[in-house]
XYZ file of N, CA and C in Angstrom:
741
model
N -295.927 -98.056 18.166
C -296.460 -98.848 18.018
C -296.692 -99.316 16.401
N -297.053 -100.201 15.794
C -297.129 -101.163 14.101
C -297.245 -99.591 13.241
N -296.814 -99.984 11.973
C -297.125 -99.292 11.025
C -298.326 -99.859 10.240
N -299.009 -99.328 9.848
C -299.940 -99.906 9.243
C -300.078 -99.570 7.392
N -299.674 -100.161 6.529
C -300.059 -100.021 4.805
C -301.309 -100.277 4.761
N -301.741 -99.607 3.785
C -303.116 -99.856 3.614
C -303.378 -99.589 2.300
N -303.330 -100.758 1.706
C -303.824 -100.944 -0.127
C -305.038 -100.794 -0.482
N -305.585 -99.976 -1.301
C -306.328 -100.212 -1.877
C -306.886 -101.621 -2.982
N -307.730 -102.274 -3.147
C -307.730 -103.457 -3.914
C -307.303 -102.687 -5.686
N -306.845 -103.468 -6.835
C -306.888 -102.702 -7.754
C -308.240 -102.705 -8.345
N -307.833 -102.029 -9.815
C -309.061 -101.386 -10.418
C -309.839 -102.902 -10.770
N -311.153 -102.711 -10.724
C -312.379 -103.650 -11.027
C -313.180 -103.782 -11.956
N -313.735 -104.875 -12.167
C -315.071 -104.626 -13.229
C -315.960 -103.784 -12.663
N -316.322 -103.511 -11.849
C -317.274 -102.559 -11.489
C -317.002 -101.075 -11.556
N -315.586 -101.114 -11.342
C -315.015 -99.623 -11.142
C -314.902 -99.141 -12.789
N -314.419 -99.972 -13.934
C -314.649 -99.445 -14.979
C -316.382 -99.494 -15.805
N -316.807 -100.092 -14.905
C -318.690 -100.150 -15.264
C -319.094 -98.816 -14.865
N -318.248 -98.454 -13.880
C -319.071 -96.993 -13.272
C -320.078 -97.605 -12.521
N -319.946 -98.530 -12.089
C -320.903 -99.460 -10.364
C -320.651 -99.170 -9.238
N -321.743 -98.960 -8.349
C -321.043 -98.569 -7.045
C -320.996 -100.414 -6.586
N -320.391 -100.853 -6.734
C -320.593 -102.493 -6.184
C -320.797 -102.917 -4.544
N -320.217 -102.084 -3.175
C -320.511 -102.686 -2.266
C -320.018 -103.785 -2.383
N -320.887 -104.826 -0.950
C -320.933 -106.256 -1.081
C -321.384 -106.859 -2.371
N -321.568 -106.513 -3.400
C -322.172 -107.222 -4.709
C -320.873 -108.485 -5.021
N -321.671 -109.739 -4.643
C -320.539 -110.903 -5.422
C -320.193 -110.771 -6.510
N -318.864 -111.282 -6.770
C -318.421 -111.861 -7.886
C -317.710 -110.769 -8.676
N -317.483 -109.074 -7.828
C -316.838 -107.916 -8.753
C -315.495 -108.715 -8.435
N -314.822 -108.527 -9.613
C -313.319 -109.247 -10.080
C -312.316 -107.791 -10.139
N -311.020 -108.438 -10.353
C -310.373 -107.418 -10.870
C -310.421 -106.969 -12.019
N -310.506 -106.054 -13.047
C -310.132 -105.940 -14.544
C -308.664 -106.490 -14.961
N -308.499 -106.284 -16.492
C -307.173 -106.670 -16.749
C -306.002 -105.659 -16.324
N -306.721 -104.138 -16.321
C -305.590 -103.471 -15.429
C -305.147 -103.847 -13.919
N -306.851 -104.086 -13.455
C -306.349 -104.363 -11.749
C -305.741 -105.833 -11.430
N -305.536 -106.645 -12.315
C -304.641 -107.667 -12.548
C -303.466 -107.419 -12.424
N -302.972 -106.409 -13.393
C -301.408 -106.166 -13.750
C -301.153 -105.300 -12.540
N -301.989 -104.383 -11.697
C -301.617 -103.741 -10.863
C -301.010 -104.612 -9.553
N -302.051 -105.779 -9.499
C -301.793 -106.530 -8.259
C -300.593 -107.456 -8.823
N -300.181 -107.568 -9.730
C -298.970 -108.276 -9.856
C -297.566 -107.484 -9.807
N -297.947 -106.609 -9.739
C -296.619 -105.030 -9.630
C -296.671 -105.038 -7.925
N -297.517 -105.399 -7.169
C -297.747 -104.931 -5.746
C -296.227 -105.789 -4.941
N -296.068 -106.951 -5.755
C -294.604 -107.785 -4.343
C -293.569 -106.791 -4.637
N -293.286 -106.518 -5.657
C -291.840 -105.745 -6.093
C -292.022 -104.542 -5.439
N -293.225 -103.993 -5.471
C -293.457 -102.352 -4.683
C -293.341 -102.401 -3.406
N -293.458 -103.477 -2.780
C -293.344 -103.598 -1.392
C -292.010 -104.496 -0.734
N -291.190 -104.647 -1.859
C -290.412 -105.729 -1.672
C -289.321 -105.711 -0.120
N -288.963 -104.107 -0.300
C -287.907 -104.074 0.649
C -288.777 -103.474 2.176
N -290.163 -103.977 2.159
C -290.755 -103.634 3.112
C -291.088 -104.689 3.916
N -290.465 -105.478 5.027
C -290.670 -106.888 6.075
C -292.426 -106.719 6.398
N -293.114 -107.175 6.156
C -294.271 -107.665 6.756
C -294.952 -108.540 7.777
N -295.182 -108.647 9.053
C -295.568 -109.576 9.896
C -296.778 -109.945 9.547
N -298.070 -109.191 8.855
C -298.992 -110.153 8.716
C -299.838 -109.277 7.510
N -300.903 -109.843 6.914
C -301.646 -109.487 6.199
C -303.026 -109.266 6.702
N -304.231 -108.379 6.140
C -305.377 -108.299 6.476
C -306.352 -108.104 5.237
N -307.206 -108.970 5.077
C -307.673 -108.683 3.913
C -309.416 -108.276 4.352
N -310.365 -107.316 3.404
C -311.371 -107.332 3.408
C -311.750 -108.803 2.722
N -313.059 -109.238 3.019
C -313.298 -110.822 2.431
C -313.957 -110.554 1.098
N -313.715 -109.467 0.464
C -314.483 -109.220 -0.721
C -313.373 -110.001 -2.055
N -314.139 -110.241 -3.015
C -313.194 -110.871 -3.868
C -311.577 -110.092 -4.717
N -312.113 -108.780 -5.070
C -311.719 -108.111 -5.548
C -310.109 -107.474 -4.688
N -310.448 -107.731 -3.647
C -309.159 -107.329 -2.378
C -308.406 -108.710 -2.374
N -309.051 -110.047 -2.098
C -308.391 -111.304 -2.253
C -307.736 -111.435 -3.507
N -307.965 -111.078 -4.798
C -307.297 -111.413 -5.899
C -306.037 -110.280 -5.934
N -306.354 -108.714 -5.079
C -304.981 -108.248 -5.273
C -303.892 -108.524 -4.441
N -304.115 -109.154 -3.348
C -303.305 -109.985 -2.555
C -302.704 -110.789 -2.949
N -303.701 -111.828 -3.830
C -302.733 -113.127 -4.152
C -301.088 -113.348 -4.809
N -300.948 -111.816 -5.761
C -299.405 -112.489 -6.111
C -298.518 -111.726 -4.732
N -298.609 -111.199 -4.256
C -298.286 -110.791 -2.769
C -298.033 -111.965 -1.776
N -299.172 -113.063 -1.621
C -298.757 -113.931 -1.201
C -298.157 -115.135 -1.522
N -298.260 -114.957 -2.818
C -297.943 -116.100 -3.646
C -295.946 -115.885 -3.413
N -295.560 -114.169 -3.546
C -294.362 -114.085 -3.150
C -293.843 -114.403 -2.374
N -294.748 -114.368 -1.068
C -294.332 -114.657 0.291
C -295.085 -115.717 1.119
N -294.886 -116.752 0.816
C -295.246 -117.926 1.288
C -295.563 -118.017 2.745
N -294.482 -117.218 3.462
C -294.761 -117.121 4.899
C -295.387 -116.282 5.630
N -296.172 -115.180 4.768
C -296.885 -114.257 5.333
C -298.469 -114.568 5.919
N -298.355 -114.223 6.595
C -300.091 -114.923 7.161
C -300.991 -113.946 6.823
N -302.103 -114.554 6.460
C -303.522 -113.378 5.716
C -304.513 -113.939 6.840
N -304.972 -112.539 7.135
C -306.287 -112.895 8.040
C -307.201 -112.560 7.230
N -308.497 -112.229 7.527
C -309.828 -111.990 6.814
C -310.515 -110.937 7.818
N -311.234 -110.117 7.820
C -311.833 -109.311 8.743
C -312.864 -108.434 8.140
N -314.136 -108.728 8.130
C -315.325 -107.955 7.829
C -315.148 -106.684 7.948
N -314.646 -105.986 9.265
C -314.924 -104.727 9.339
C -314.344 -103.787 8.260
N -313.205 -104.378 7.935
C -312.704 -103.459 6.692
C -312.944 -103.659 5.384
N -314.504 -104.471 5.137
C -314.995 -104.668 3.894
C -315.605 -103.436 3.329
N -316.128 -103.203 2.290
C -316.886 -101.918 1.611
C -317.714 -101.442 2.442
N -318.211 -100.223 2.716
C -319.666 -99.735 2.868
C -320.795 -100.363 2.389
N -321.781 -100.720 3.462
C -322.625 -101.491 2.649
C -323.583 -100.471 2.613
N -323.618 -100.341 1.353
C -324.429 -99.488 0.210
C -325.981 -99.505 0.623
N -326.352 -101.010 0.703
C -327.821 -101.139 0.704
C -328.367 -101.004 -0.606
N -329.420 -100.220 -0.599
C -330.436 -100.480 -2.044
C -329.440 -99.804 -2.988
N -328.155 -99.052 -2.696
C -327.710 -98.096 -3.779
C -326.458 -99.419 -4.474
N -326.431 -100.256 -3.991
C -325.348 -101.520 -4.289
C -325.621 -101.760 -5.850
N -324.290 -101.613 -6.571
C -324.636 -102.002 -8.039
C -325.289 -101.626 -8.582
N -325.602 -99.904 -8.430
C -326.260 -99.325 -9.384
C -325.530 -97.961 -10.002
N -325.483 -97.629 -11.315
C -324.943 -96.642 -11.611
C -324.385 -95.468 -10.859
N -323.193 -95.254 -11.142
C -323.107 -93.623 -9.936
C -323.508 -92.831 -10.864
N -323.675 -92.871 -12.192
C -324.261 -91.453 -13.112
C -325.919 -91.524 -12.659
N -326.555 -92.397 -12.292
C -327.696 -92.628 -11.921
C -328.048 -91.930 -10.412
N -326.976 -92.280 -9.711
C -326.849 -91.661 -8.116
C -326.698 -90.708 -8.054
N -325.822 -89.808 -9.047
C -325.702 -88.467 -8.704
C -327.053 -87.705 -8.781
N -327.973 -87.969 -8.843
C -329.501 -87.444 -9.123
C -329.807 -87.325 -7.847
N -329.524 -88.422 -6.963
C -330.109 -88.636 -5.556
C -330.231 -87.564 -4.702
N -331.107 -87.020 -4.145
C -330.978 -86.225 -3.023
C -329.989 -86.700 -2.188
N -330.084 -87.609 -1.683
C -328.973 -88.558 -0.763
C -327.362 -88.241 -0.851
N -327.280 -88.373 -2.299
C -325.681 -87.750 -2.759
C -324.842 -86.587 -2.559
N -326.273 -85.653 -2.153
C -325.328 -84.174 -1.578
C -325.012 -84.329 -0.003
N -325.822 -85.267 0.507
C -325.429 -85.426 1.492
C -324.395 -86.205 2.071
N -324.190 -87.380 1.146
C -322.825 -87.984 0.945
C -321.622 -87.258 0.711
N -321.809 -86.191 -0.035
C -320.945 -85.231 -0.742
C -320.464 -84.468 0.708
N -321.359 -83.881 0.942
C -321.038 -82.434 1.823
C -321.323 -82.453 3.300
N -322.017 -83.638 3.535
C -322.084 -83.976 5.151
C -322.290 -85.554 5.714
N -321.167 -86.076 4.725
C -321.308 -87.771 4.843
C -321.535 -88.139 6.565
N -321.300 -87.454 7.530
C -321.600 -87.886 9.091
C -322.991 -88.117 9.078
N -323.896 -87.382 8.281
C -325.235 -87.072 8.550
C -325.749 -88.715 7.508
N -324.969 -89.196 6.576
C -325.548 -90.010 5.369
C -326.049 -91.567 5.921
N -327.180 -91.838 5.434
C -327.098 -93.332 5.688
C -327.426 -93.821 4.010
N -327.007 -94.988 4.215
C -327.818 -95.402 2.657
C -328.896 -96.270 2.993
N -330.230 -96.267 1.914
C -331.368 -97.003 2.286
C -331.111 -98.330 2.185
N -331.453 -98.937 3.552
C -331.056 -100.658 3.478
C -330.012 -100.757 3.727
N -328.739 -99.786 4.001
C -327.313 -99.900 4.324
C -326.631 -99.729 5.548
N -325.623 -98.907 5.767
C -325.365 -98.504 6.872
C -325.112 -96.986 7.107
N -324.967 -96.483 8.055
C -324.358 -95.196 7.934
C -322.881 -95.107 7.581
N -322.336 -93.882 7.043
C -320.947 -93.645 6.909
C -319.981 -93.556 8.427
N -320.770 -92.999 9.299
C -320.517 -92.983 10.735
C -320.079 -94.505 11.216
N -320.876 -95.683 10.717
C -320.710 -96.684 11.210
C -319.538 -97.537 10.562
N -319.518 -97.018 9.163
C -318.728 -97.721 8.162
C -317.160 -97.249 8.808
N -316.845 -96.212 9.200
C -315.543 -95.526 9.924
C -315.103 -96.204 10.837
N -316.423 -96.169 11.753
C -316.429 -96.681 13.464
C -315.911 -97.831 13.260
N -316.466 -99.186 12.253
C -316.003 -100.442 12.542
C -314.670 -100.429 12.266
N -314.446 -100.027 10.943
C -312.980 -99.937 10.448
C -312.004 -99.254 11.354
N -312.133 -98.106 12.045
C -311.223 -97.693 12.825
C -311.091 -98.967 14.305
N -311.907 -99.310 14.388
C -311.989 -100.371 15.549
C -311.065 -101.473 15.163
N -310.987 -102.036 13.735
C -310.494 -103.026 13.534
C -309.101 -102.631 13.425
N -308.254 -101.466 12.720
C -307.028 -101.070 12.985
C -306.782 -100.996 14.052
N -307.212 -100.354 15.245
C -306.914 -100.144 16.603
C -306.377 -101.565 17.385
N -307.406 -102.685 16.803
C -307.312 -104.058 17.578
C -306.390 -104.598 16.693
N -306.144 -104.535 15.589
C -305.037 -105.329 14.743
C -303.248 -104.488 15.367
N -303.445 -103.357 15.441
C -302.482 -102.584 15.915
C -302.071 -103.020 17.143
N -302.782 -103.407 18.286
C -302.502 -103.587 19.320
C -301.984 -105.334 19.266
N -302.311 -106.301 18.476
C -302.322 -107.514 18.501
C -300.937 -107.829 17.490
N -300.681 -107.009 16.655
C -299.273 -106.983 15.788
C -298.368 -106.355 16.872
N -298.376 -105.281 17.548
C -297.448 -105.142 18.531
C -297.057 -106.027 19.493
N -298.034 -106.461 20.159
C -297.548 -107.368 21.026
C -297.280 -108.843 20.606
N -297.339 -109.001 19.398
C -297.009 -110.730 19.055
C -295.489 -110.413 17.738
N -295.268 -108.817 17.141
C -294.206 -108.912 16.563
C -293.269 -107.444 16.912
N -293.711 -106.922 17.816
C -292.989 -105.668 18.299
C -293.015 -104.441 17.725
N -292.798 -103.341 18.357
C -293.737 -101.757 17.768
C -292.726 -101.432 16.668
N -291.556 -101.822 16.226
C -291.406 -101.394 14.874
C -292.073 -102.364 13.604
N -293.285 -103.459 14.264
C -293.589 -104.195 12.903
C -294.368 -103.170 12.298
N -294.540 -104.292 11.067
C -295.031 -103.415 9.638
C -296.415 -104.383 9.622
N -297.523 -104.340 9.334
C -298.916 -105.185 8.662
C -299.652 -104.253 7.865
N -300.045 -104.968 6.887
C -300.903 -104.620 5.693
C -302.350 -105.054 5.361
N -303.163 -104.017 5.460
C -304.604 -104.385 5.170
C -305.007 -103.721 3.660
N -305.676 -104.689 2.946
C -306.200 -104.494 1.565
C -307.701 -104.277 1.971
N -308.420 -103.147 1.316
C -309.454 -102.469 1.567
C -310.058 -102.052 0.425
N -310.708 -100.908 0.495
C -311.588 -100.176 -0.272
C -311.417 -98.819 -0.193
N -311.844 -98.040 -1.044
C -311.725 -96.557 -1.377
C -312.342 -95.876 -0.060
N -313.555 -95.938 0.238
C -314.070 -95.003 1.227
C -314.027 -95.630 2.987
N -313.379 -96.644 2.660
C -312.823 -97.305 3.966
C -311.705 -96.812 4.548
N -310.439 -96.742 3.443
C -309.467 -96.050 3.439
C -309.213 -94.843 4.144
N -310.276 -93.769 3.143
C -310.109 -92.379 3.373
C -310.579 -92.107 4.595
N -311.421 -93.127 5.098
C -312.314 -92.938 6.341
C -311.134 -93.048 7.936
N -310.757 -93.940 7.295
C -308.857 -94.139 8.026
C -308.002 -93.354 8.100
N -307.797 -92.695 7.222
C -306.953 -91.513 7.055
C -307.162 -90.616 7.934
N -308.626 -90.269 7.281
C -309.261 -88.352 7.897
C -309.071 -88.938 10.073
N -309.394 -90.305 10.276
C -309.237 -90.370 11.747
C -307.270 -90.546 12.368
N -306.590 -90.876 11.099
C -305.491 -90.549 11.617
C -305.012 -89.344 11.467
N -305.906 -88.582 10.815
C -305.402 -86.827 10.704
C -306.174 -86.017 11.907
N -307.207 -86.800 12.645
C -307.812 -86.106 13.287
C -308.738 -85.076 12.565
N -309.213 -85.383 11.492
C -310.381 -84.449 10.324
C -311.410 -85.500 11.074
N -312.768 -84.258 10.904
C -314.105 -84.571 11.002
C -314.327 -85.876 9.988
N -315.418 -86.704 9.513
C -315.828 -87.545 8.680
C -316.220 -86.524 7.682
N -316.855 -85.231 8.229
C -317.323 -84.832 7.042
C -316.328 -84.275 5.922
N -315.236 -84.076 6.364
C -313.996 -83.760 5.433
C -313.213 -84.430 4.492
N -314.000 -85.994 4.643
C -312.999 -87.022 4.576
C -313.369 -87.281 2.866
N -314.201 -86.623 2.290
C -314.550 -86.607 0.830
C -313.419 -85.891 0.311
N -312.529 -85.055 0.640
C -311.306 -84.295 0.428
C -309.852 -85.299 0.017
N -310.544 -86.515 0.634
C -309.065 -87.575 0.222
C -309.553 -88.236 -1.120
N -308.359 -88.711 -1.682
C -308.505 -89.614 -2.494
C -307.604 -90.418 -2.721
N -307.620 -91.608 -2.904
C -306.820 -93.034 -3.132
C -307.030 -93.688 -4.307
N -306.003 -93.920 -4.752
C -306.652 -94.478 -6.514
C -306.506 -96.205 -6.145
N -306.587 -96.737 -7.214
C -306.699 -98.327 -7.455
C -305.370 -98.840 -7.207
N -304.894 -99.942 -6.042
C -303.533 -100.295 -5.929
C -302.858 -99.156 -5.557
N -303.476 -98.133 -4.979
C -302.230 -97.304 -4.233
C -302.113 -97.590 -2.905
N -301.168 -97.144 -2.362
C -300.830 -98.002 -0.816
C -300.723 -96.093 0.097
N -301.323 -96.467 1.355
C -301.137 -95.193 2.185
C -300.672 -95.937 3.521
N -299.837 -95.263 4.168
C -298.905 -95.712 5.051
C -299.331 -94.833 6.154
N -299.790 -95.613 7.553
C -300.076 -94.301 8.391
C -299.082 -95.451 9.895
N -297.957 -94.761 10.801
C -297.490 -95.022 11.545
C -298.283 -94.604 12.699
N -298.601 -95.427 13.913
C -299.301 -95.170 15.209
C -297.993 -95.209 15.909
N -298.348 -94.295 17.084
C -297.732 -93.943 18.026
C -298.754 -93.936 19.265
N -297.897 -93.926 20.974
C -298.526 -93.985 21.688
C -299.285 -92.668 21.958
N -298.881 -91.655 21.393
C -299.709 -90.410 21.398
C -300.520 -89.688 20.207
N -300.386 -90.385 18.873
C -300.831 -89.724 17.694
C -300.704 -90.625 16.696
N -300.899 -90.699 15.531
C -301.119 -91.511 14.641
C -299.770 -90.031 13.204
N -299.082 -91.029 12.920
C -298.505 -90.237 11.456
C -298.578 -90.524 10.025
N -299.236 -89.640 9.294
C -299.589 -90.062 7.814
C -298.621 -90.012 7.552
N -297.653 -91.197 6.642
C -296.374 -91.286 6.299
C -296.419 -91.321 4.545
N -297.485 -92.081 3.570
C -298.060 -92.164 1.971
C -299.200 -91.724 2.389
N -299.413 -91.384 0.936
C -301.084 -90.897 0.822
C -301.597 -91.407 -0.285
N -302.221 -92.720 -0.865
C -302.456 -92.862 -2.390
C -301.190 -92.933 -3.139
N -300.059 -93.793 -2.678
C -299.020 -93.493 -3.179
C -298.841 -94.870 -4.166
N -298.188 -94.510 -5.252
C -298.155 -95.565 -6.311
C -296.612 -95.724 -6.773
N -295.840 -95.434 -5.763
C -294.721 -95.317 -6.241
C -293.655 -96.278 -5.277
N -292.373 -96.289 -5.055
C -291.581 -96.696 -4.208
C -291.937 -97.075 -2.729
N -291.587 -97.930 -1.972
C -292.160 -98.024 -0.726
C -290.377 -98.553 0.564
N -289.732 -98.467 -0.067
C -288.256 -98.971 0.084
C -288.146 -98.213 1.559
N -288.697 -96.972 1.788
C -288.554 -96.227 2.941
C -289.354 -96.523 4.004
N -290.431 -97.190 3.782
C -291.095 -97.532 4.864
C -290.509 -98.613 5.722
N -289.319 -99.407 5.397
C -288.901 -100.427 5.894
C -288.461 -100.035 7.506
N -288.506 -100.433 8.629
C -288.088 -99.969 10.153
C -286.192 -99.712 9.957
N -286.072 -98.461 10.669
C -284.818 -98.022 10.477
C -283.748 -98.833 11.353
N -282.445 -98.644 10.932
C -281.612 -99.653 11.704
C -281.363 -98.908 12.968
N -281.268 -99.092 14.646
C -280.931 -98.463 15.630
C -280.041 -97.423 15.436
N -280.168 -96.073 15.910
C -279.243 -95.113 16.449
C -279.498 -94.465 17.480
N -278.474 -93.412 17.911
C -278.470 -92.750 18.676
C -280.324 -92.116 19.191
N -280.167 -91.898 20.387
C -281.722 -91.049 20.568
C -281.231 -89.759 19.854
N -280.025 -88.760 19.895
C -280.223 -87.598 19.512
C -279.982 -87.339 17.789
N -279.659 -88.452 17.378
C -279.936 -88.674 15.971
C -281.205 -88.736 15.260
N -282.427 -89.566 16.309
C -283.595 -89.658 16.232
C -284.661 -88.675 16.533
N -283.834 -87.794 17.434
C -284.335 -86.582 17.313
C -284.241 -85.441 16.299
N -282.970 -85.518 15.644
C -282.701 -84.905 14.935
C -283.707 -84.821 13.297
N -283.353 -86.118 13.209
C -284.366 -86.826 11.984
C -286.069 -85.964 11.784
N -286.223 -86.512 13.184
C -287.751 -86.118 13.401
C -287.958 -84.389 13.114
N -287.169 -83.763 13.499
C -287.557 -82.236 13.180
C -287.331 -82.238 11.890
N -286.795 -82.782 10.846
C -286.574 -82.898 9.404
C -287.633 -83.599 8.470
N -288.231 -84.528 9.458
C -288.872 -85.419 8.527
C -290.023 -84.459 7.602
N -290.293 -84.920 6.811
C -291.893 -84.436 5.824
C -292.732 -85.675 5.345
N -294.048 -85.358 5.243
C -294.976 -86.273 5.276
C -295.665 -86.006 3.878
N -296.200 -87.218 3.030
C -296.586 -86.842 1.380
C -297.846 -86.705 1.796
N -298.709 -85.640 0.921
C -300.148 -85.690 0.878
C -300.335 -85.738 -0.758
N -301.988 -85.894 -0.626
C -302.529 -85.728 -2.081
C -303.680 -85.188 -2.120
N -304.037 -84.274 -2.947
C -305.255 -83.558 -3.440
C -305.788 -84.009 -4.198
N -306.921 -83.499 -4.684
C -308.264 -83.935 -5.610
C -308.594 -82.663 -6.052
N -309.046 -83.065 -7.505
C -309.580 -81.854 -8.982
C -310.600 -81.569 -7.914
N -311.036 -80.446 -8.058
C -312.616 -79.777 -7.789
C -313.695 -80.937 -8.034
N -314.834 -80.693 -7.596
C -316.165 -81.764 -7.661
C -316.396 -82.338 -6.735
N -317.170 -83.304 -7.338
C -317.770 -84.318 -6.121
C -317.057 -85.351 -6.274
N -316.582 -85.924 -4.967
C -315.652 -87.151 -4.875
C -316.804 -88.439 -5.171
N -316.055 -89.545 -5.794
C -316.808 -90.521 -6.582
C -316.869 -91.577 -5.213
N -318.164 -91.658 -4.940
C -318.600 -92.735 -3.833
C -317.603 -94.274 -3.795
N -317.465 -94.751 -2.945
C -316.555 -95.857 -3.400
C -315.460 -95.784 -3.721
N -314.779 -94.725 -4.241
C -313.359 -94.635 -4.503
C -313.434 -94.374 -5.938
N -313.942 -95.067 -7.018
C -314.021 -94.905 -8.244
C -312.792 -95.501 -8.989
N -312.413 -95.274 -10.230
C -311.472 -96.404 -11.012
C -310.336 -95.518 -10.862
N -309.983 -93.826 -10.829
C -309.154 -93.706 -10.558
C -307.957 -93.542 -12.019
N -306.638 -93.632 -11.660
C -306.017 -93.468 -13.210
C -305.824 -94.657 -13.498
N -306.196 -94.782 -15.049
C -305.837 -96.273 -15.858
C -304.421 -96.318 -15.961
């Protein structure tokens, strides 16, 4: 099946202000986020992309703008299901204030039981995002073949929940995952299981390009020696919404 490249949007004005943006309109990339987005085409230059799918939110569309300008032939689709979590009454509030809310402990330690007042549950957030990925995987494979690579630009909590699903992790463990702004996470889906190829990577991605055809015995040998990258986060609570990450 297809390989999915998940790009978290570049650093936003809400990230640097310490706000939980959610679906608040008008949240744009800050200066650093604009620089990150401008570097994305070169980082992905070696990877042929069959399609790009974006969250409808401004910060994701701005992140993809340089890539689309560099690849005018690349089809862009928008899917609300990979939009940010609906944080409801928590939207656009300072994270420093939300840390004192009793719900925050649930969000951190038992997110599968967390539902935001006036918003959605974290279970619902993950379910819609996973549904979107599975449907797009099938569509891309049908239209472009099983070696196709496609890209989704989304948000920190969405990407973390998709990684948890790919790893067979319970949602209650997803706060152990961290993805920086404009980082790339890659998941290769197969008929039997997904494989996490990159997690929160900000380096070179040429190795994600489909490999030339080779003998089956060579593929088996490569599979035996293949390694996958992972990332860990310092102790403490995860930042809801992903946080600003490295500057």
